[in-house]
mmCIF file of C-alpha atoms in Angstrom:
data_model
loop_
_atom_site.group_PDB
_atom_site.id
_atom_site.type_symbol
_atom_site.label_atom_id
_atom_site.label_comp_id
_atom_site.label_asym_id
_atom_site.label_seq_id
_atom_site.Cartn_x
_atom_site.Cartn_y
_atom_site.Cartn_z
ATOM 1 C CA MET A 412 -17.914 -107.350 81.698
ATOM 2 C CA ASN A 413 -18.249 -104.603 84.304
ATOM 3 C CA ILE A 414 -17.341 -103.869 87.920
ATOM 4 C CA HIS A 415 -20.841 -104.731 89.132
ATOM 5 C CA GLN A 416 -20.517 -108.274 87.815
ATOM 6 C CA LEU A 417 -17.261 -108.707 89.710
ATOM 7 C CA GLU A 418 -18.872 -107.322 92.871
ATOM 8 C CA TYR A 419 -21.737 -109.792 92.432
ATOM 9 C CA ILE A 420 -19.515 -112.858 92.247
ATOM 10 C CA LEU A 421 -17.552 -111.672 95.291
ATOM 11 C CA ALA A 422 -20.826 -111.283 97.197
ATOM 12 C CA VAL A 423 -21.973 -114.787 96.191
ATOM 13 C CA ASP A 424 -18.661 -116.176 97.371
ATOM 14 C CA GLN A 425 -18.986 -114.279 100.661
ATOM 15 C CA PHE A 426 -22.567 -115.357 101.475
ATOM 16 C CA LYS A 427 -22.627 -118.724 99.643
ATOM 17 C CA SER A 428 -26.121 -117.774 98.493
ATOM 18 C CA PHE A 429 -27.525 -115.937 95.484
ATOM 19 C CA SER A 430 -30.468 -114.568 97.459
ATOM 20 C CA LYS A 431 -28.320 -113.184 100.291
ATOM 21 C CA ALA A 432 -25.823 -111.758 97.795
ATOM 22 C CA ALA A 433 -28.654 -110.033 95.933
ATOM 23 C CA ASP A 434 -29.915 -108.432 99.158
ATOM 24 C CA TYR A 435 -26.407 -107.286 99.984
ATOM 25 C CA CYS A 436 -25.961 -105.736 96.517
ATOM 26 C CA HIS A 437 -29.459 -104.175 96.535
ATOM 27 C CA VAL A 438 -30.618 -105.936 93.370
ATOM 28 C CA THR A 439 -33.130 -108.682 92.675
ATOM 29 C CA GLN A 440 -31.965 -112.275 92.764
ATOM 30 C CA ALA A 441 -32.958 -112.665 89.118
ATOM 31 C CA THR A 442 -30.789 -109.713 88.092
ATOM 32 C CA LEU A 443 -27.791 -110.907 90.063
ATOM 33 C CA SER A 444 -28.111 -114.488 88.764
ATOM 34 C CA ALA A 445 -28.397 -113.289 85.170
ATOM 35 C CA MET A 446 -25.348 -111.025 85.474
ATOM 36 C CA VAL A 447 -23.253 -113.792 87.051
ATOM 37 C CA LYS A 448 -24.355 -116.234 84.331
ATOM 38 C CA LYS A 449 -23.450 -113.695 81.646
ATOM 39 C CA LEU A 450 -19.994 -113.230 83.175
ATOM 40 C CA GLU A 451 -19.407 -116.980 83.234
ATOM 41 C CA GLU A 452 -20.368 -117.142 79.562
ATOM 42 C CA GLN A 453 -18.035 -114.256 78.681
ATOM 43 C CA LEU A 454 -15.144 -115.900 80.517
ATOM 44 C CA ASP A 455 -16.156 -119.396 79.369
ATOM 45 C CA ILE A 456 -15.667 -120.545 82.963
ATOM 46 C CA VAL A 457 -18.148 -121.935 85.488
ATOM 47 C CA ILE A 458 -17.412 -120.007 88.673
ATOM 48 C CA PHE A 459 -19.984 -121.574 91.029
ATOM 49 C CA ASP A 460 -21.268 -125.094 91.528
ATOM 50 C CA ARG A 461 -24.965 -124.315 91.927
ATOM 51 C CA LYS A 462 -25.901 -127.909 92.781
ATOM 52 C CA ALA A 463 -24.046 -127.754 96.071
ATOM 53 C CA ASN A 464 -25.757 -126.371 99.189
ATOM 54 C CA PRO A 465 -24.361 -124.017 100.204
ATOM 55 C CA ILE A 466 -22.944 -122.860 96.860
ATOM 56 C CA VAL A 467 -19.327 -123.876 96.228
ATOM 57 C CA VAL A 468 -16.702 -122.111 94.124
ATOM 58 C CA THR A 469 -15.175 -124.266 91.374
ATOM 59 C CA GLU A 470 -11.410 -124.683 91.098
ATOM 60 C CA ASN A 471 -11.306 -122.402 88.036
ATOM 61 C CA GLY A 472 -13.636 -120.010 89.791
ATOM 62 C CA LYS A 473 -11.219 -119.547 92.706
ATOM 63 C CA GLU A 474 -8.625 -117.952 90.420
ATOM 64 C CA ILE A 475 -11.280 -115.700 88.882
ATOM 65 C CA LEU A 476 -12.363 -114.547 92.349
ATOM 66 C CA VAL A 477 -8.786 -113.639 93.299
ATOM 67 C CA GLN A 478 -8.437 -111.491 90.204
ATOM 68 C CA ALA A 479 -11.925 -110.029 90.676
ATOM 69 C CA GLN A 480 -10.980 -108.992 94.216
ATOM 70 C CA GLN A 481 -7.906 -107.196 92.883
ATOM 71 C CA VAL A 482 -9.859 -105.404 90.138
ATOM 72 C CA VAL A 483 -12.599 -104.238 92.537
ATOM 73 C CA ALA A 484 -9.986 -103.069 95.033
ATOM 74 C CA HIS A 485 -8.241 -101.029 92.306
ATOM 75 C CA ALA A 486 -11.576 -99.574 91.203
ATOM 76 C CA GLN A 487 -12.415 -98.526 94.761
ATOM 77 C CA ALA A 488 -8.979 -96.955 95.156
ATOM 78 C CA LEU A 489 -9.459 -95.066 91.896
ATOM 79 C CA LEU A 490 -12.837 -93.767 93.074
ATOM 80 C CA ALA A 491 -11.369 -92.646 96.393
ATOM 81 C CA SER A 492 -8.520 -90.928 94.566
ATOM 82 C CA SER A 493 -10.908 -89.057 92.276
ATOM 83 C CA LYS A 494 -12.934 -87.857 95.260
ATOM 84 C CA SER A 495 -9.746 -86.606 96.878
ATOM 85 C CA ILE A 496 -8.742 -84.761 93.704
ATOM 86 C CA ASN A 497 -12.193 -83.215 93.347
ATOM 87 C CA SER A 498 -12.167 -82.021 96.935
ATOM 88 C CA LYS A 499 -9.022 -79.955 96.396
ATOM 89 C CA ILE A 500 -9.548 -76.215 96.017
ATOM 90 C CA GLU A 501 -6.300 -75.027 94.498
ATOM 91 C CA GLY A 502 -4.769 -73.450 91.418
ATOM 92 C CA ARG A 503 -5.544 -70.139 89.723
ATOM 93 C CA LEU A 504 -9.117 -68.870 89.416
ATOM 94 C CA LYS A 505 -10.108 -65.823 87.363
ATOM 95 C CA LEU A 506 -13.206 -64.282 88.915
ATOM 96 C CA GLY A 507 -15.249 -61.409 87.518
ATOM 97 C CA ILE A 508 -17.647 -59.393 89.670
ATOM 98 C CA ILE A 509 -19.894 -56.431 88.891
ATOM 99 C CA PRO A 510 -19.030 -53.210 90.787
ATOM 100 C CA THR A 511 -22.388 -52.867 92.572
ATOM 101 C CA ILE A 512 -21.749 -56.210 94.253
ATOM 102 C CA ALA A 513 -17.957 -56.050 94.628
ATOM 103 C CA ASN A 514 -17.865 -53.035 96.947
ATOM 104 C CA SER A 515 -19.898 -54.755 99.659
ATOM 105 C CA LEU A 516 -19.335 -58.477 99.030
ATOM 106 C CA MET A 517 -15.539 -58.607 98.694
ATOM 107 C CA PRO A 518 -14.824 -57.355 102.259
ATOM 108 C CA ILE A 519 -17.054 -60.146 103.589
ATOM 109 C CA ILE A 520 -15.783 -63.133 101.611
ATOM 110 C CA LEU A 521 -12.253 -62.428 100.419
ATOM 111 C CA LYS A 522 -10.185 -62.908 103.580
ATOM 112 C CA PRO A 523 -12.053 -66.026 104.841
ATOM 113 C CA ILE A 524 -11.808 -67.739 101.451
ATOM 114 C CA LEU A 525 -8.096 -66.995 101.029
ATOM 115 C CA GLU A 526 -7.389 -68.254 104.541
ATOM 116 C CA LYS A 527 -9.465 -71.402 104.035
ATOM 117 C CA TYR A 528 -7.845 -72.231 100.665
ATOM 118 C CA PRO A 529 -4.178 -71.124 100.814
ATOM 119 C CA GLN A 530 -3.404 -72.995 97.578
ATOM 120 C CA LEU A 531 -6.061 -71.065 95.653
ATOM 121 C CA VAL A 532 -4.820 -68.027 93.718
ATOM 122 C CA LEU A 533 -7.631 -65.553 93.001
ATOM 123 C CA GLU A 534 -7.514 -63.067 90.134
ATOM 124 C CA ILE A 535 -10.457 -60.683 90.602
ATOM 125 C CA TYR A 536 -11.706 -58.227 87.995
ATOM 126 C CA GLU A 537 -14.505 -55.668 88.331
ATOM 127 C CA VAL A 538 -16.453 -55.713 85.071
ATOM 128 C CA THR A 539 -19.921 -54.905 83.794
ATOM 129 C CA THR A 540 -22.444 -57.689 83.301
ATOM 130 C CA HIS A 541 -22.112 -57.475 79.514
ATOM 131 C CA GLN A 542 -18.309 -57.636 79.628
ATOM 132 C CA MET A 543 -18.378 -60.481 82.146
ATOM 133 C CA MET A 544 -20.604 -62.614 79.935
ATOM 134 C CA LYS A 545 -18.323 -61.958 76.961
ATOM 135 C CA ASN A 546 -15.183 -62.798 78.970
ATOM 136 C CA LEU A 547 -16.727 -66.020 80.294
ATOM 137 C CA ARG A 548 -17.510 -67.207 76.775
ATOM 138 C CA GLU A 549 -13.996 -66.342 75.596
ATOM 139 C CA GLY A 550 -12.344 -68.136 78.518
ATOM 140 C CA LYS A 551 -10.866 -64.936 79.979
ATOM 141 C CA LEU A 552 -12.807 -65.560 83.194
ATOM 142 C CA ASP A 553 -13.520 -68.859 84.947
ATOM 143 C CA MET A 554 -16.623 -67.602 86.698
ATOM 144 C CA GLY A 555 -18.375 -64.410 87.692
ATOM 145 C CA ILE A 556 -20.612 -62.947 90.378
ATOM 146 C CA LEU A 557 -23.533 -60.885 89.115
ATOM 147 C CA SER A 558 -27.183 -60.077 89.560
ATOM 148 C CA THR A 559 -29.638 -62.512 87.980
ATOM 149 C CA PRO A 560 -31.622 -63.439 85.995
ATOM 150 C CA ILE A 561 -29.614 -62.821 82.838
ATOM 151 C CA ALA A 562 -30.649 -63.111 79.207
ATOM 152 C CA SER A 563 -28.422 -65.995 78.139
ATOM 153 C CA ASN A 564 -28.992 -69.613 77.152
ATOM 154 C CA ASP A 565 -25.367 -70.748 77.125
ATOM 155 C CA LEU A 566 -24.221 -69.439 80.519
ATOM 156 C CA GLU A 567 -25.180 -71.274 83.687
ATOM 157 C CA THR A 568 -25.881 -69.708 87.083
ATOM 158 C CA THR A 569 -26.199 -70.934 90.645
ATOM 159 C CA LEU A 570 -27.942 -68.742 93.203
ATOM 160 C CA LEU A 571 -25.775 -67.473 96.070
ATOM 161 C CA TYR A 572 -28.208 -65.316 98.008
ATOM 162 C CA GLU A 573 -31.184 -62.987 97.759
ATOM 163 C CA GLU A 574 -30.458 -59.486 98.975
ATOM 164 C CA PRO A 575 -33.064 -56.937 100.088
ATOM 165 C CA VAL A 576 -32.792 -53.519 98.424
ATOM 166 C CA HIS A 577 -33.516 -50.541 100.670
ATOM 167 C CA VAL A 578 -34.508 -46.944 100.052
ATOM 168 C CA TYR A 579 -32.192 -44.218 101.277
ATOM 169 C CA GLY A 580 -33.546 -40.691 101.358
ATOM 170 C CA TYR A 581 -35.768 -38.042 102.814
ATOM 171 C CA LEU A 582 -39.531 -37.952 103.292
ATOM 172 C CA ASP A 583 -41.715 -35.105 104.470
ATOM 173 C CA HIS A 584 -42.697 -35.024 108.120
ATOM 174 C CA GLY A 585 -39.941 -37.439 109.077
ATOM 175 C CA LYS A 586 -41.720 -40.586 107.810
ATOM 176 C CA LYS A 587 -39.700 -43.794 107.948
ATOM 177 C CA THR A 588 -41.671 -45.979 105.532
ATOM 178 C CA ILE A 589 -42.529 -45.700 101.863
ATOM 179 C CA LYS A 590 -44.644 -47.767 99.490
ATOM 180 C CA LYS A 591 -43.055 -49.045 96.294
ATOM 181 C CA GLU A 592 -45.665 -47.302 94.152
ATOM 182 C CA GLU A 593 -44.751 -43.974 95.747
ATOM 183 C CA LEU A 594 -41.153 -44.148 94.509
ATOM 184 C CA SER A 595 -42.112 -43.097 90.982
ATOM 185 C CA LYS A 596 -43.234 -39.755 92.450
ATOM 186 C CA GLN A 597 -39.907 -39.093 94.167
ATOM 187 C CA ARG A 598 -36.637 -37.541 93.059
ATOM 188 C CA ILE A 599 -34.653 -40.739 92.431
ATOM 189 C CA PHE A 600 -30.920 -40.780 91.756
ATOM 190 C CA LEU A 601 -29.808 -43.821 89.757
ATOM 191 C CA LEU A 602 -26.595 -45.459 88.667
ATOM 192 C CA GLN A 603 -25.325 -44.882 85.156
ATOM 193 C CA GLU A 604 -26.714 -46.876 82.236
ATOM 194 C CA GLY A 605 -25.034 -50.263 81.937
ATOM 195 C CA HIS A 606 -25.490 -51.154 85.597
ATOM 196 C CA CYS A 607 -27.955 -54.012 85.968
ATOM 197 C CA LEU A 608 -29.147 -52.664 89.322
ATOM 198 C CA ARG A 609 -30.288 -49.482 87.581
ATOM 199 C CA ASP A 610 -32.406 -51.469 85.121
ATOM 200 C CA GLN A 611 -33.841 -53.579 87.916
ATOM 201 C CA ILE A 612 -34.799 -50.534 89.994
ATOM 202 C CA ILE A 613 -36.504 -48.896 87.018
ATOM 203 C CA GLN A 614 -38.478 -52.083 86.446
ATOM 204 C CA TRP A 615 -39.294 -52.714 90.117
ATOM 205 C CA CYS A 616 -40.486 -49.165 90.760
ATOM 206 C CA ASP A 617 -41.977 -48.496 87.330
ATOM 207 C CA LEU A 618 -39.797 -45.404 86.949
ATOM 208 C CA LYS A 619 -40.054 -43.248 83.863
ATOM 209 C CA LYS A 620 -37.713 -40.427 82.941
ATOM 210 C CA ASN A 621 -36.778 -38.747 86.203
ATOM 211 C CA LYS A 622 -38.671 -35.473 86.007
ATOM 212 C CA HIS A 623 -37.979 -34.527 89.596
ATOM 213 C CA LEU A 624 -34.312 -33.615 89.198
ATOM 214 C CA PRO A 625 -33.373 -29.954 88.725
ATOM 215 C CA PRO A 626 -34.100 -29.076 85.061
ATOM 216 C CA ASN A 627 -30.501 -28.026 84.447
ATOM 217 C CA LEU A 628 -28.960 -31.194 85.963
ATOM 218 C CA LEU A 629 -28.292 -34.516 84.286
ATOM 219 C CA PHE A 630 -26.156 -36.710 86.497
ATOM 220 C CA GLU A 631 -25.809 -40.488 86.714
ATOM 221 C CA SER A 632 -23.125 -42.070 88.873
ATOM 222 C CA ASN A 633 -21.001 -45.196 88.784
ATOM 223 C CA THR A 634 -20.804 -45.452 92.593
ATOM 224 C CA PHE A 635 -23.177 -45.608 95.527
ATOM 225 C CA ASP A 636 -21.041 -43.055 97.389
ATOM 226 C CA THR A 637 -21.768 -40.384 94.805
ATOM 227 C CA LEU A 638 -25.471 -41.233 94.832
ATOM 228 C CA LEU A 639 -25.555 -40.782 98.600
ATOM 229 C CA ASN A 640 -23.921 -37.363 98.353
ATOM 230 C CA LEU A 641 -26.439 -36.273 95.705
ATOM 231 C CA VAL A 642 -29.351 -37.487 97.810
ATOM 232 C CA ASP A 643 -28.060 -35.633 100.857
ATOM 233 C CA GLU A 644 -27.593 -32.434 98.852
ATOM 234 C CA PHE A 645 -30.873 -32.441 96.925
ATOM 235 C CA GLN A 646 -33.055 -34.266 99.485
ATOM 236 C CA GLY A 647 -33.934 -36.987 96.995
ATOM 237 C CA MET A 648 -33.740 -40.773 97.167
ATOM 238 C CA THR A 649 -31.761 -43.736 95.909
ATOM 239 C CA LEU A 650 -31.881 -47.499 96.407
ATOM 240 C CA LEU A 651 -29.100 -49.496 98.049
ATOM 241 C CA PRO A 652 -28.511 -53.255 98.482
ATOM 242 C CA GLU A 653 -28.536 -54.438 102.083
ATOM 243 C CA LEU A 654 -24.879 -55.455 102.251
ATOM 244 C CA TYR A 655 -23.880 -51.929 101.300
ATOM 245 C CA LEU A 656 -25.701 -50.532 104.352
ATOM 246 C CA ARG A 657 -22.811 -51.832 106.454
ATOM 247 C CA ASN A 658 -20.677 -49.062 104.930
ATOM 248 C CA LEU A 659 -22.997 -46.255 106.059
ATOM 249 C CA SER A 660 -22.260 -43.980 108.984
ATOM 250 C CA ASP A 661 -24.645 -44.088 111.934
ATOM 251 C CA GLN A 662 -26.042 -40.733 110.809
ATOM 252 C CA ARG A 663 -26.774 -41.987 107.310
ATOM 253 C CA LYS A 664 -28.343 -45.184 108.603
ATOM 254 C CA LEU A 665 -31.064 -42.962 110.091
ATOM 255 C CA GLN A 666 -32.099 -42.105 106.520
ATOM 256 C CA VAL A 667 -32.725 -45.718 105.480
ATOM 257 C CA LEU A 668 -36.459 -46.159 104.868
ATOM 258 C CA ASP A 669 -38.514 -49.294 105.322
ATOM 259 C CA MET A 670 -40.573 -50.572 102.404
ATOM 260 C CA ALA A 671 -44.247 -50.789 103.278
ATOM 261 C CA GLY A 672 -46.129 -53.755 101.840
ATOM 262 C CA GLY A 673 -43.170 -56.031 101.121
ATOM 263 C CA GLU A 674 -39.498 -55.626 100.378
ATOM 264 C CA ILE A 675 -37.634 -55.496 97.064
ATOM 265 C CA THR A 676 -34.904 -58.107 96.595
ATOM 266 C CA ARG A 677 -32.261 -58.888 94.022
ATOM 267 C CA GLU A 678 -30.654 -62.239 93.246
ATOM 268 C CA VAL A 679 -26.882 -62.570 93.347
ATOM 269 C CA SER A 680 -25.480 -65.627 91.573
ATOM 270 C CA LEU A 681 -22.316 -67.325 90.397
ATOM 271 C CA CYS A 682 -22.157 -67.467 86.614
ATOM 272 C CA PHE A 683 -20.009 -69.865 84.593
ATOM 273 C CA TYR A 684 -19.507 -71.269 81.098
ATOM 274 C CA ARG A 685 -18.482 -74.896 80.583
ATOM 275 C CA PRO A 686 -17.113 -75.147 84.148
ATOM 276 C CA TYR A 687 -16.341 -78.859 84.109
ATOM 277 C CA ALA A 688 -12.605 -78.527 84.684
ATOM 278 C CA LYS A 689 -13.186 -76.353 87.774
ATOM 279 C CA TRP A 690 -16.670 -77.479 88.748
ATOM 280 C CA ASN A 691 -15.512 -78.534 92.224
ATOM 281 C CA ILE A 692 -14.277 -74.978 92.887
ATOM 282 C CA VAL A 693 -17.497 -73.428 91.573
ATOM 283 C CA LYS A 694 -19.571 -75.742 93.732
ATOM 284 C CA GLN A 695 -17.557 -75.247 96.919
ATOM 285 C CA LEU A 696 -17.215 -71.467 96.596
ATOM 286 C CA SER A 697 -20.949 -71.109 96.057
ATOM 287 C CA VAL A 698 -21.516 -72.843 99.405
ATOM 288 C CA ASP A 699 -18.835 -70.791 101.176
ATOM 289 C CA ILE A 700 -20.072 -67.442 99.850
ATOM 290 C CA ALA A 701 -23.688 -68.186 100.734
ATOM 291 C CA GLN A 702 -22.713 -69.117 104.296
ATOM 292 C CA LEU A 703 -20.549 -66.023 104.766
ATOM 293 C CA VAL A 704 -23.188 -63.639 103.418
ATOM 294 C CA ASN A 705 -25.955 -65.240 105.444
ATOM 295 C CA GLN A 706 -24.452 -63.702 108.581
ATOM 296 C CA PHE A 707 -25.130 -60.196 107.288
ATOM 297 C CA ILE A 708 -28.512 -60.503 105.573
ATOM 298 C CA LYS A 709 -31.588 -60.390 107.765
ATOM 299 C CA LYS A 710 -33.821 -62.509 105.565
ATOM 300 C CA ASP A 711 -33.281 -66.160 104.696
ATOM 301 C CA THR A 712 -30.710 -66.934 102.038
ATOM 302 C CA VAL A 713 -29.765 -70.055 100.108
#
């Protein structure tokens, strides 16, 4: 016995016809008739007098229909209740985020999300990609925001947005565009090892060991601010995600170079491990973050 069978007999009672009931329930007449017959056999009660035209409910069948109506009503109420529960965004959420995303994303999303969901308590931790993945598996974080793709089969991701990466620096003769293949010939300042954006830039631009730095200088930073200061001092270059450009002064924005022949982009995604208990929060926040970021990124986002 299942809810569908009860819905079928209620439909037959309503329309006094198996064919009309089948249309109403979006099944074939043969399927509906077979399911009703099976229910009658399980209950050992004949619910409908099929010889009558239109179909008539038997005396025993009337009592079954009353109880069926109550069961279906309870089932519908339960479904509505579950949808209401799933729509709630509340409780405590432990969120990890990598530093190269946190510094530009948090000012955009944090206040609107907290105002929209006053019952949601956010615990936010800046961590490296490696540490985030470890903390997600150990249950120390509920979800994380990082750059994808990642090398993991047990962690799931959902794309938030694609962010262009821009070149900041100085070219001879005041040029304002640079080709990607020309970057390997420039003095490039990179983030410290362990930052995924560093690895991505090296791969995108086919960078080898940076031979263009002063021979007596080895310097790798943990922040974009330090990279900018180094570029300004040594007239080199670095690469910055688009959201971070909002933090630049008007003077520094003049040093942002356009990529000739197509832009470089990075994916930013929500990452989670066995999120079933908080899947509704993961799903809703992914939509909210994408919509908020879309206002600040020139290209299309998800």
